[in-house]
PDB file of C-alpha atoms in Angstrom:
ATOM      1  CA  MET A 283     -69.840 -69.972  21.987  1.00  0.00           C
ATOM      2  CA  ILE A 284     -72.659 -71.117  19.710  1.00  0.00           C
ATOM      3  CA  LEU A 285     -72.911 -74.909  19.661  1.00  0.00           C
ATOM      4  CA  GLY A 286     -75.789 -75.164  17.201  1.00  0.00           C
ATOM      5  CA  VAL A 287     -78.558 -73.300  15.433  1.00  0.00           C
ATOM      6  CA  ASN A 288     -81.843 -74.743  14.238  1.00  0.00           C
ATOM      7  CA  ARG A 289     -85.106 -73.228  13.089  1.00  0.00           C
ATOM      8  CA  GLY A 290     -86.430 -72.592  16.609  1.00  0.00           C
ATOM      9  CA  SER A 291     -83.412 -72.191  18.900  1.00  0.00           C
ATOM     10  CA  ILE A 292     -79.725 -71.501  19.369  1.00  0.00           C
ATOM     11  CA  LYS A 293     -77.677 -73.665  21.727  1.00  0.00           C
ATOM     12  CA  VAL A 294     -74.923 -71.738  23.520  1.00  0.00           C
ATOM     13  CA  SER A 295     -72.125 -72.750  25.895  1.00  0.00           C
ATOM     14  CA  LEU A 296     -71.003 -70.226  28.505  1.00  0.00           C
ATOM     15  CA  ASP A 297     -68.867 -70.804  31.616  1.00  0.00           C
ATOM     16  CA  GLY A 298     -69.174 -74.585  31.319  1.00  0.00           C
ATOM     17  CA  LYS A 299     -72.978 -74.497  31.147  1.00  0.00           C
ATOM     18  CA  GLU A 300     -75.315 -74.672  28.187  1.00  0.00           C
ATOM     19  CA  VAL A 301     -78.481 -72.775  27.426  1.00  0.00           C
ATOM     20  CA  ILE A 302     -81.111 -73.173  24.729  1.00  0.00           C
ATOM     21  CA  VAL A 303     -82.171 -69.756  23.472  1.00  0.00           C
ATOM     22  CA  PRO A 304     -85.628 -69.906  21.862  1.00  0.00           C
ATOM     23  CA  GLY A 305     -86.525 -67.878  18.811  1.00  0.00           C
ATOM     24  CA  GLU A 306     -87.190 -68.138  15.115  1.00  0.00           C
ATOM     25  CA  MET A 307     -84.881 -68.347  12.119  1.00  0.00           C
ATOM     26  CA  PHE A 308     -85.546 -66.203   9.069  1.00  0.00           C
ATOM     27  CA  PHE A 309     -83.760 -65.552   5.794  1.00  0.00           C
ATOM     28  CA  PRO A 310     -82.929 -61.880   5.088  1.00  0.00           C
ATOM     29  CA  ALA A 311     -82.196 -60.540   1.617  1.00  0.00           C
ATOM     30  CA  ASN A 312     -78.413 -60.727   2.140  1.00  0.00           C
ATOM     31  CA  GLY A 313     -78.451 -64.512   1.621  1.00  0.00           C
ATOM     32  CA  LYS A 314     -77.278 -65.212   5.179  1.00  0.00           C
ATOM     33  CA  ILE A 315     -79.370 -66.468   8.074  1.00  0.00           C
ATOM     34  CA  GLY A 316     -81.270 -64.294  10.490  1.00  0.00           C
ATOM     35  CA  PHE A 317     -82.573 -65.134  13.923  1.00  0.00           C
ATOM     36  CA  VAL A 318     -85.011 -63.411  16.274  1.00  0.00           C
ATOM     37  CA  LEU A 319     -84.253 -64.223  19.921  1.00  0.00           C
ATOM     38  CA  SER A 320     -87.252 -64.619  22.225  1.00  0.00           C
ATOM     39  CA  LEU A 321     -85.987 -63.283  25.555  1.00  0.00           C
ATOM     40  CA  ASN A 322     -89.286 -63.765  27.418  1.00  0.00           C
ATOM     41  CA  ASP A 323     -88.745 -67.526  27.290  1.00  0.00           C
ATOM     42  CA  LEU A 324     -85.071 -67.418  28.324  1.00  0.00           C
ATOM     43  CA  LYS A 325     -85.115 -68.220  32.044  1.00  0.00           C
ATOM     44  CA  HIS A 326     -82.942 -71.235  32.957  1.00  0.00           C
ATOM     45  CA  TRP A 327     -79.759 -73.012  31.998  1.00  0.00           C
ATOM     46  CA  ALA A 328     -80.090 -76.361  30.203  1.00  0.00           C
ATOM     47  CA  TYR A 329     -79.702 -79.780  31.851  1.00  0.00           C
ATOM     48  CA  PRO A 330     -78.030 -80.540  34.245  1.00  0.00           C
ATOM     49  CA  HIS A 331     -78.299 -76.933  35.499  1.00  0.00           C
ATOM     50  CA  GLN A 332     -81.987 -76.517  34.674  1.00  0.00           C
ATOM     51  CA  ASP A 333     -82.784 -75.459  38.253  1.00  0.00           C
ATOM     52  CA  VAL A 334     -80.438 -72.461  38.046  1.00  0.00           C
ATOM     53  CA  GLU A 335     -82.137 -69.277  36.885  1.00  0.00           C
ATOM     54  CA  LEU A 336     -80.322 -67.001  34.469  1.00  0.00           C
ATOM     55  CA  THR A 337     -79.372 -63.606  35.878  1.00  0.00           C
ATOM     56  CA  CYS A 338     -79.691 -60.396  33.863  1.00  0.00           C
ATOM     57  CA  GLY A 339     -75.908 -60.496  33.520  1.00  0.00           C
ATOM     58  CA  ASP A 340     -76.047 -64.071  32.175  1.00  0.00           C
ATOM     59  CA  VAL A 341     -78.649 -63.069  29.595  1.00  0.00           C
ATOM     60  CA  MET A 342     -76.611 -60.048  28.476  1.00  0.00           C
ATOM     61  CA  ARG A 343     -73.469 -62.192  28.096  1.00  0.00           C
ATOM     62  CA  ILE A 344     -75.411 -64.815  26.122  1.00  0.00           C
ATOM     63  CA  ILE A 345     -76.796 -62.153  23.766  1.00  0.00           C
ATOM     64  CA  THR A 346     -73.343 -60.602  23.340  1.00  0.00           C
ATOM     65  CA  ASP A 347     -71.818 -64.008  22.563  1.00  0.00           C
ATOM     66  CA  ILE A 348     -74.469 -64.778  19.947  1.00  0.00           C
ATOM     67  CA  ARG A 349     -74.260 -61.281  18.446  1.00  0.00           C
ATOM     68  CA  LEU A 350     -70.468 -61.500  18.030  1.00  0.00           C
ATOM     69  CA  ASP A 351     -70.682 -64.905  16.336  1.00  0.00           C
ATOM     70  CA  PHE A 352     -73.459 -63.707  14.032  1.00  0.00           C
ATOM     71  CA  GLU A 353     -71.634 -60.497  13.099  1.00  0.00           C
ATOM     72  CA  MET A 354     -68.463 -62.431  12.222  1.00  0.00           C
ATOM     73  CA  GLY A 355     -70.499 -64.503   9.758  1.00  0.00           C
ATOM     74  CA  GLY A 356     -72.480 -61.565   8.357  1.00  0.00           C
ATOM     75  CA  HIS A 357     -75.743 -62.911   9.809  1.00  0.00           C
ATOM     76  CA  VAL A 358     -78.645 -60.885  11.224  1.00  0.00           C
ATOM     77  CA  LEU A 359     -79.691 -61.021  14.883  1.00  0.00           C
ATOM     78  CA  GLU A 360     -82.827 -59.402  16.285  1.00  0.00           C
ATOM     79  CA  ILE A 361     -84.104 -59.344  19.863  1.00  0.00           C
ATOM     80  CA  ALA A 362     -87.802 -59.674  20.709  1.00  0.00           C
TER      81      ALA A 362
END
């Protein structure tokens, strides 16, 4: 579940933990918001689980969660 979106990140809650997904917001022609996720910088859960590395499965579930929320709102999501 998306907890918040700002210009440089998306905060997501998954399985009782939170993660800050870095990226960059943009504004496509459809009048909605767009966001480019920066997967190279997505490595750990947020505090207090910051010492736990994200698995490939965690990352895929995070992307799927964000994508579903964005699609429901008609927003654009890109992966970099």
